[in-house]
Short mmCIF file of C-alpha atoms in Angstrom, two decimals:
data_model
loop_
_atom_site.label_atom_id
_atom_site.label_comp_id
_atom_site.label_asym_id
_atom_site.label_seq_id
_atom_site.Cartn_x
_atom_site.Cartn_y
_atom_site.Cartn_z
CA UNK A 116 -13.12 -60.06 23.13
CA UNK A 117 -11.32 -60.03 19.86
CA UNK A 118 -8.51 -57.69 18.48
CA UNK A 119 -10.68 -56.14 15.99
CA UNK A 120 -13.51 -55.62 18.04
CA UNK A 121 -11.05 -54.07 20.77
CA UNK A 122 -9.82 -51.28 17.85
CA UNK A 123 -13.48 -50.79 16.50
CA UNK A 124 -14.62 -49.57 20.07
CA UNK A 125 -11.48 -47.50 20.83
CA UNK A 126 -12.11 -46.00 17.98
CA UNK A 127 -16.02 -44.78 18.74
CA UNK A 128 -14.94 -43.67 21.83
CA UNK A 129 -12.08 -41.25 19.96
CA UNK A 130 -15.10 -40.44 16.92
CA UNK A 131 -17.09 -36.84 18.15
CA UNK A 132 -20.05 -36.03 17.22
CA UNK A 133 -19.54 -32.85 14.19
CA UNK A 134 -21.52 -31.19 12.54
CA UNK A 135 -22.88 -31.36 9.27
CA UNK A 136 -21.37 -29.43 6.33
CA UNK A 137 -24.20 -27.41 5.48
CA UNK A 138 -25.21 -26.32 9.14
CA UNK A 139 -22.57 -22.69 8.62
CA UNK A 140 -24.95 -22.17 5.65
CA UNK A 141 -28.22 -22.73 7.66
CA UNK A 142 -26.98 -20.92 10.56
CA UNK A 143 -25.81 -18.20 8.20
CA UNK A 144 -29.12 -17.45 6.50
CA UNK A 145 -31.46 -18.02 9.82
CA UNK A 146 -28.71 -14.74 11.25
CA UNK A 147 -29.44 -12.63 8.13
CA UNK A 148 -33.10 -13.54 8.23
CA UNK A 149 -32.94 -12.43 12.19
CA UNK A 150 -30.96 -9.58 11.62
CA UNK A 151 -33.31 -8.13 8.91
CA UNK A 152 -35.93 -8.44 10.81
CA UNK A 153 -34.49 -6.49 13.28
CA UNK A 154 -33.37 -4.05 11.64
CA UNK A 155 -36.87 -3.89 10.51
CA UNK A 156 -38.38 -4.04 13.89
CA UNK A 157 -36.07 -1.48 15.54
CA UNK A 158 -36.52 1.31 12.53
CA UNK A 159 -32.48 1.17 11.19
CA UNK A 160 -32.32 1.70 6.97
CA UNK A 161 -28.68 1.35 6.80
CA UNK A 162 -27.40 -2.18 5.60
CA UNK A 163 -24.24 -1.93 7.21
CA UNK A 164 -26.39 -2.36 10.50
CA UNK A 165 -28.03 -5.02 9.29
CA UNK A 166 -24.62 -7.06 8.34
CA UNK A 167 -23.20 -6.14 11.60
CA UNK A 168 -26.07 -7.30 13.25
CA UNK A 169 -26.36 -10.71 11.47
CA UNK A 170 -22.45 -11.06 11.16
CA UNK A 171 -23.08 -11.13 15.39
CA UNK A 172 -25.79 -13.79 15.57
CA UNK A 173 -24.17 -15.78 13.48
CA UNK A 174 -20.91 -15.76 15.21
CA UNK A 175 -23.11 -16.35 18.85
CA UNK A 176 -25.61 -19.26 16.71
CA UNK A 177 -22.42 -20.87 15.49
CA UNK A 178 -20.72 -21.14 19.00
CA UNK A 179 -24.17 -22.13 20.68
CA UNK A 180 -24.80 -24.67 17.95
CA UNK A 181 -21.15 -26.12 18.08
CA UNK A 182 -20.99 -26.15 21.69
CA UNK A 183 -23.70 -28.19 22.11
CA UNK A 184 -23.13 -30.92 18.97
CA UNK A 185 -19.64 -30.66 19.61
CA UNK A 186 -18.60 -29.59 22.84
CA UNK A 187 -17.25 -25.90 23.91
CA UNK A 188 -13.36 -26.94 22.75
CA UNK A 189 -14.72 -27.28 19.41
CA UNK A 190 -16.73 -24.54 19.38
CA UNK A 191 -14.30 -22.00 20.76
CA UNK A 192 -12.10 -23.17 17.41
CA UNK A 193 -15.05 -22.61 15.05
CA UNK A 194 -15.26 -19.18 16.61
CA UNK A 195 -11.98 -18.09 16.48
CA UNK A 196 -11.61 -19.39 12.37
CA UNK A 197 -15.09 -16.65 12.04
CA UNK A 198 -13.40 -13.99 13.77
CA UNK A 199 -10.62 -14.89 11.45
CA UNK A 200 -12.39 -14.57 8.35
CA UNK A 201 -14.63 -11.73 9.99
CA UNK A 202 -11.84 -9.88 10.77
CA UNK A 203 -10.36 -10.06 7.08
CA UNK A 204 -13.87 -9.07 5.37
CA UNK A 205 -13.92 -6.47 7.76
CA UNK A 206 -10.17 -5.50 6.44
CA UNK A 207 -11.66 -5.94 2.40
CA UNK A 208 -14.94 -4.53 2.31
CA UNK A 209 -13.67 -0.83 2.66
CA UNK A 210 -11.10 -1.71 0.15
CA UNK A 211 -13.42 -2.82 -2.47
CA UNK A 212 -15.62 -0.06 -1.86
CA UNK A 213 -13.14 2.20 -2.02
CA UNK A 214 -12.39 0.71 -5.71
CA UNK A 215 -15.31 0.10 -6.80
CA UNK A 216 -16.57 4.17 -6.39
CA UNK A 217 -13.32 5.17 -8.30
CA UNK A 218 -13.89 3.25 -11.12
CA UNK A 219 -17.77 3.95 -11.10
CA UNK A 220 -17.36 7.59 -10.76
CA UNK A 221 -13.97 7.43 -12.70
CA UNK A 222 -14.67 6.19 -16.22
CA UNK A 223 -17.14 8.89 -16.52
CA UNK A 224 -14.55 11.03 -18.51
CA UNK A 225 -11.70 8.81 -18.28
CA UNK A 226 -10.70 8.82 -22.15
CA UNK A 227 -8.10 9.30 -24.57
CA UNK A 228 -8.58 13.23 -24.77
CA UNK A 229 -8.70 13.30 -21.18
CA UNK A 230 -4.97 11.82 -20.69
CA UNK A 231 -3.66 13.47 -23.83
CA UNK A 232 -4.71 17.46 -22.79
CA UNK A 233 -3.94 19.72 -20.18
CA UNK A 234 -6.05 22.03 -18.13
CA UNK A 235 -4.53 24.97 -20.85
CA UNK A 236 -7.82 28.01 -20.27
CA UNK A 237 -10.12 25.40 -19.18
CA UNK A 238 -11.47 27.00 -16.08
CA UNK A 239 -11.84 23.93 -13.21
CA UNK A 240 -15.64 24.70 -13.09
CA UNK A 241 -16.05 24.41 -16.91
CA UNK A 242 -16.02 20.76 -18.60
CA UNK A 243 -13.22 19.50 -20.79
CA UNK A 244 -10.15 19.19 -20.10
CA UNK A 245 -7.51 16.64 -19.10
CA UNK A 246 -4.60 15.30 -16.86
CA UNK A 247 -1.90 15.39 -19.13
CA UNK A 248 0.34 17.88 -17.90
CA UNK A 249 -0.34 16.38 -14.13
CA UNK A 250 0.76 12.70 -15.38
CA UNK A 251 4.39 14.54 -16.92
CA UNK A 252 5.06 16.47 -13.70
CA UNK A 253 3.94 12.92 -11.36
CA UNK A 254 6.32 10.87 -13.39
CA UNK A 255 8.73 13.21 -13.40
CA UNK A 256 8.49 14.40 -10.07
CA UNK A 257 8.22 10.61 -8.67
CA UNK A 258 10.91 9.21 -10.74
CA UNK A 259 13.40 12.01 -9.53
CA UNK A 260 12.97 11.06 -5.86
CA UNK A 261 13.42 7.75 -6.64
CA UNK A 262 16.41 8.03 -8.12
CA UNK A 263 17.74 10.12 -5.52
CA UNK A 264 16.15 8.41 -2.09
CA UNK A 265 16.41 4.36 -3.40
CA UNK A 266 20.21 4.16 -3.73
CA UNK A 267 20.56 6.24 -0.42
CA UNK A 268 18.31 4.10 1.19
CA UNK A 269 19.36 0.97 0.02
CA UNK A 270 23.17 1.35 0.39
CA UNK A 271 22.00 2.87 4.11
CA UNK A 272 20.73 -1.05 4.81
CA UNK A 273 23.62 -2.34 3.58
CA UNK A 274 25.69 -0.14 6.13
CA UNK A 275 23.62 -0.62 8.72
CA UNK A 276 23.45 -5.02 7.89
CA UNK A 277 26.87 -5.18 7.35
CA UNK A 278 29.18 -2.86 8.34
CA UNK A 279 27.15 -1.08 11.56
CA UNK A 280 29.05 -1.62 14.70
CA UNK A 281 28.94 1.00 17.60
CA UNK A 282 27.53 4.07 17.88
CA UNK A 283 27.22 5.84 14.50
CA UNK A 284 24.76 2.74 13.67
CA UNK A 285 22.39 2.94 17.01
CA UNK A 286 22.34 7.00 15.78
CA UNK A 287 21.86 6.17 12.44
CA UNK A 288 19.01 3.48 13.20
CA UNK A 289 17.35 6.01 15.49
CA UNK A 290 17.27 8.73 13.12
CA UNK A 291 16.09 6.46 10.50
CA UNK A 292 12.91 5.61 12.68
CA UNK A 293 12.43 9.26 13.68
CA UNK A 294 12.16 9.66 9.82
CA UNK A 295 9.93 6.86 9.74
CA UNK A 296 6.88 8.80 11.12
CA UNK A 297 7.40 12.52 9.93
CA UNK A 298 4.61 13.80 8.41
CA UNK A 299 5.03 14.90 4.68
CA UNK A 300 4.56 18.67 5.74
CA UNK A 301 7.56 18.64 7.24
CA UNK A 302 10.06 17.31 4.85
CA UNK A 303 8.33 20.07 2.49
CA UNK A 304 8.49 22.85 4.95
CA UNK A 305 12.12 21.47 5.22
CA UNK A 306 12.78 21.94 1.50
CA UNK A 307 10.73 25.26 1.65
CA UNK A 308 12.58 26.90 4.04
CA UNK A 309 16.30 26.26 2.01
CA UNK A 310 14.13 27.65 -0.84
CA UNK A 311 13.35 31.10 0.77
CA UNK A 312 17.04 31.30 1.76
CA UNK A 313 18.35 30.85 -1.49
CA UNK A 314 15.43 33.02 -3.00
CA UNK A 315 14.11 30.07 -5.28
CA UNK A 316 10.73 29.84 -7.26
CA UNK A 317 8.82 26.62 -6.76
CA UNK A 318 9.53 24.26 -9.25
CA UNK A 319 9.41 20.41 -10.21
CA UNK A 320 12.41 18.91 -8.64
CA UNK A 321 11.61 20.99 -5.29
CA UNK A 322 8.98 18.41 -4.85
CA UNK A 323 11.12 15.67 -5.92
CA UNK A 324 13.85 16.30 -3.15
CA UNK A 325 10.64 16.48 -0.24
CA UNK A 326 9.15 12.99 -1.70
CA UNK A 327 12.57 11.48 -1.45
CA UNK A 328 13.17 12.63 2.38
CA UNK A 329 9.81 10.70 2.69
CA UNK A 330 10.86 7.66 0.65
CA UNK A 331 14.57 6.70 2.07
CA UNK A 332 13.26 5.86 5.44
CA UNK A 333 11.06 3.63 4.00
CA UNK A 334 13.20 1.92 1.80
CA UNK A 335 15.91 1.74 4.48
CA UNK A 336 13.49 -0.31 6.52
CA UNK A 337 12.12 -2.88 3.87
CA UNK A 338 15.79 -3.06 2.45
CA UNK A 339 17.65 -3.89 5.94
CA UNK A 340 14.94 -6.63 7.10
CA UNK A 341 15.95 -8.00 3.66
CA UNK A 342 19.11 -8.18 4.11
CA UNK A 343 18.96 -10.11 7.73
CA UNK A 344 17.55 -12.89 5.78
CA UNK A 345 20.16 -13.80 3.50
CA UNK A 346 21.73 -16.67 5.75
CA UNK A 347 24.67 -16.10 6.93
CA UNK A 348 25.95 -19.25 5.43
CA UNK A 349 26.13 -17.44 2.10
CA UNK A 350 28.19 -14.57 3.29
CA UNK A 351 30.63 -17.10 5.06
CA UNK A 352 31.17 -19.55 1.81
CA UNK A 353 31.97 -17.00 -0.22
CA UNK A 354 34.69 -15.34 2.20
CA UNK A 355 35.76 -19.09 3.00
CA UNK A 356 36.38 -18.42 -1.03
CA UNK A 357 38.92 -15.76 -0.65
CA UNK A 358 36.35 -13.16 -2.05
CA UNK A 359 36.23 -9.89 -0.71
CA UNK A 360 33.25 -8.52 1.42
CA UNK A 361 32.22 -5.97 -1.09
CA UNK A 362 32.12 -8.02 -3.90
CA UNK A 363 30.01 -10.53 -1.58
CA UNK A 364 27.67 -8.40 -0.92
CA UNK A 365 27.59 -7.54 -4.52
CA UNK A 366 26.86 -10.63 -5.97
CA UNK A 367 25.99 -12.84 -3.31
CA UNK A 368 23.76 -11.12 -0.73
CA UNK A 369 21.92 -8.59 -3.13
CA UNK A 370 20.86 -11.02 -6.25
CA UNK A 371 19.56 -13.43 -3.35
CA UNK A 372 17.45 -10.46 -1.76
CA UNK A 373 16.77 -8.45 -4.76
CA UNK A 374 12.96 -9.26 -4.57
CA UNK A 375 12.43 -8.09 -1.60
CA UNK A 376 14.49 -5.35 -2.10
CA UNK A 377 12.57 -4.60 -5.48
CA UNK A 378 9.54 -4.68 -3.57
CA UNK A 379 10.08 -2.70 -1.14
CA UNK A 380 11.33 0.40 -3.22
CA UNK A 381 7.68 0.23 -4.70
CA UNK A 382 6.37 0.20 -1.74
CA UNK A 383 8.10 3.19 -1.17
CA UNK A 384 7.30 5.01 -4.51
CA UNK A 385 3.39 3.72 -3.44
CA UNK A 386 3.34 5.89 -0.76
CA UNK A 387 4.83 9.30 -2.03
CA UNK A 388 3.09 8.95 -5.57
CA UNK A 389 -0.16 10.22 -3.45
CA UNK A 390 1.50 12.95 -1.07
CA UNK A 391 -0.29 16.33 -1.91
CA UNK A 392 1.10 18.53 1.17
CA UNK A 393 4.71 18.88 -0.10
CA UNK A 394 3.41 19.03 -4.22
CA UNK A 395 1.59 22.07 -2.84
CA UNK A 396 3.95 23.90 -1.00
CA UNK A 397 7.23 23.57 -3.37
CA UNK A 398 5.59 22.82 -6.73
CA UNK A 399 1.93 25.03 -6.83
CA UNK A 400 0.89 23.67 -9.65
CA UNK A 401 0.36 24.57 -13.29
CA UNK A 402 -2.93 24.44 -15.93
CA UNK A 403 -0.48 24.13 -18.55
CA UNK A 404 2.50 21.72 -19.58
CA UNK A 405 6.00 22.02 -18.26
CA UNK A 406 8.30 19.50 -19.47
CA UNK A 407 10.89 20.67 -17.91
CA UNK A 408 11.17 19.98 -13.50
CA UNK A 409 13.79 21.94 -12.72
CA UNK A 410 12.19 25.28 -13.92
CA UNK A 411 9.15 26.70 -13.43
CA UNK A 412 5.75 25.53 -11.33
CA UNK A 413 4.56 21.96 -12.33
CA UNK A 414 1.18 19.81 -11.77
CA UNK A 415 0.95 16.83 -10.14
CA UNK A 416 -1.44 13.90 -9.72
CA UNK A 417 -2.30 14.15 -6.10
CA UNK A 418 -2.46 17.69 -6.66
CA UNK A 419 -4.43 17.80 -9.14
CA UNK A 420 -7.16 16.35 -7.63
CA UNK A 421 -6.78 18.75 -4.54
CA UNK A 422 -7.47 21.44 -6.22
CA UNK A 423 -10.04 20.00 -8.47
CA UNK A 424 -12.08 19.82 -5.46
CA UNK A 425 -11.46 23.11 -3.89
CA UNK A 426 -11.68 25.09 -6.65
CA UNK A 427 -14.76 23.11 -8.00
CA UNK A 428 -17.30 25.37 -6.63
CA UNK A 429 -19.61 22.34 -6.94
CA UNK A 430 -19.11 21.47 -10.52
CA UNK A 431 -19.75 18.05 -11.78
CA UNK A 432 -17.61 18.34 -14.65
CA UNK A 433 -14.31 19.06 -11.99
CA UNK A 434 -15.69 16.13 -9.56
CA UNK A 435 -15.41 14.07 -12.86
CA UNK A 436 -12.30 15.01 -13.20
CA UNK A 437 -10.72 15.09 -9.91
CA UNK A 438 -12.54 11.10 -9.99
CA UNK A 439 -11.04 10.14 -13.02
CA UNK A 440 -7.26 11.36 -12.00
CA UNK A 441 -7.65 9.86 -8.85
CA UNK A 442 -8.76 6.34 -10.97
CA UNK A 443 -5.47 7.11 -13.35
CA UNK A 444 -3.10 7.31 -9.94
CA UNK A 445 -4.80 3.86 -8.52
CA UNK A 446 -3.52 2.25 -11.73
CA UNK A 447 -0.42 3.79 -11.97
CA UNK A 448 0.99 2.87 -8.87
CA UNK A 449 -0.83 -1.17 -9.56
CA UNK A 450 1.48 -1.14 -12.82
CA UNK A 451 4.54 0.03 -10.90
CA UNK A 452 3.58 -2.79 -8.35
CA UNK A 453 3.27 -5.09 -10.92
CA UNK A 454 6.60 -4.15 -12.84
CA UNK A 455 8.28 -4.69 -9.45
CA UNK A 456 6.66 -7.90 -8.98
CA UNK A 457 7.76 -8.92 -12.68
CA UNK A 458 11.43 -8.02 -11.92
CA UNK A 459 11.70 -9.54 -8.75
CA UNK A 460 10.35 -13.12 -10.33
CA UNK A 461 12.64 -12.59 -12.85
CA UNK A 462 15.91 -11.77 -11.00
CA UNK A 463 15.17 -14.03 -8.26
CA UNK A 464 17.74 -16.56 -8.11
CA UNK A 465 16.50 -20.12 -9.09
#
């Protein structure tokens, strides 16, 4: 036997039989056509039975089908890549969904006049009326606690990454994941309480000093696991240099973890941009504008949509509203997530 004919038998023997490329498709369609009918048969109107049903047959058709053109190895792949993908439409579905109503039922009075006015003597059952005053006290209110909670958090990494030894770090790392999990009621209650004792009104920056409890933790977190990694390699070339540890840290290990860093601080701001518990307890809220956070009640975003609800007494004209500020918040933490994103790219180092 030749040399060539040798290699073209080895070769069959290593080919498997597959399957063709349209067969997911077929086997896709024949599970919806099952699963509708039934749905049908058995009596069930929602669709979301009927995709869970058919998203099951085809995951048991595909396996059958593989296993027996392909063997069971292959086919226990194929099913793992579907509960893959299954798995991730199961994670974006609600998602979109959750989108998709805000914008439907959002744009209904989203407008100009709606971002430019306040509440003022609009009662919350009457129509009219806008979120401008809530936008003022959310920036204001969000933007204080960042500038109080990201430095403290970040320069808390940096402690922790390169100067923790012993036991004031394990303490501090503890307390740090303690903080981790509190619920936003309590940092307010927290800020509350030193309120009543010094016989304070609520106001603006009340809120502001709750939302940052809630942020540092976070920030500490995303800001540390940056930090670990820088290599090491960096830090010890520019000692090697005769340059001091500060001023390594400084301009070596931050620029090179600055987008991470960046990203995690909006992360951060993500999360208490939509906390209602501690806007209601130290803030209250206000119908008209207040410019100023460290007197007097203010409105907030999250709030505002609270109490749009509550106090709606089932009018449209307030679900509008409370819809519409809930579509403004949704953008207005995407454009603080795509700021970060911007800054990062362009501080990265190259």
């Amino acid at each position: 036997m030749s040399t060539a004919s040798l290699t073209d038998k080895r070769a069959g023997t290593l080919r498997s039989a597959g399957l063709p490329k349209w067969s997911p498709w077929a086997i896709a369609a024949g599970s919806v056509v099952v699963a509708v009918g039934i749905g049908l048969g058995l009596g069930l109107s929602s669709k979301i039975q009927w995709g869970l049903i058919a998203a099951i047959l085809y995951v048991l058709a595909t396996f059958a089908v593989a296993a027996r053109a392909e063997g069971r190895r292959q086919a226990k792949d194929r099913v793992a890549t579907l509960l893959v993908w299954v798995a991730f439409l199961l994670a974006v579905i609600p998602l979109v969904s959750l989108i998709w109503t805000t914008v439907k039922r959002g744009v209904k009075v989203l407008d100009p006049y709606f971002l430019t006015h306040s509440m003022g003597v609009v009662a919350d059952s009457e129509p009219g009326g806008g979120i401008y005053h809530a936008i003022i006290g959310s920036l204001e209110q969000v933007g204080l606690a960042t500038l109080i909670g990201a430095p403290i958090g970040v320069l808390t990494a940096i402690y922790l990454v390169e100067y923790g030894r012993g036991g004031l770090a394990r303490a501090v790392t503890f307390f740090v994941d303690v903080m981790t999990g509190i619920p936003s009621i309590v940092a307010g209650l927290f800020i509350l309480s030193l309120m009543l004792m010094s016989d304070m009104q609520p106001f603006g920056f009340a809120g502001s000093l709750a939302l940052s409890i809630l942020m540092m933790p976070v920030v500490v977190r995303s800001t540390e696991e940056m930090l670990k990694l820088v290599p090491n390699e960096l830090r010890e070339a520019s000692l090697a240099l005769g340059v001091p540890k500060w001023r390594t840290i400084l301009k070596v290990v931050l620029p090179t973890s600055l987008g991470g860093i960046t990203t995690g601080i909006m992360l951060a701001v993500a999360r208490i941009a939509g906390e209602t518990a501690p806007i209601l307890l130290l803030v209250w809220g206000n119908s008209f504008i207040n410019n100023n956070p460290f007197s007097g009640a203010q409105q907030a975003l999250p709030l505002y949509i609270y109490q749009q609800y509550a106090n709606s007494s089932g009018s449209t004209a307030a679900y509008d509203r409370a819809w519409a500020a809930s579509l403004t918040l949704i953008a207005f933490v995407m454009i603080l997530n795509l700021v970060a994103r911007g800054i990062a790219r362009w501080k990265a180092p190259r």
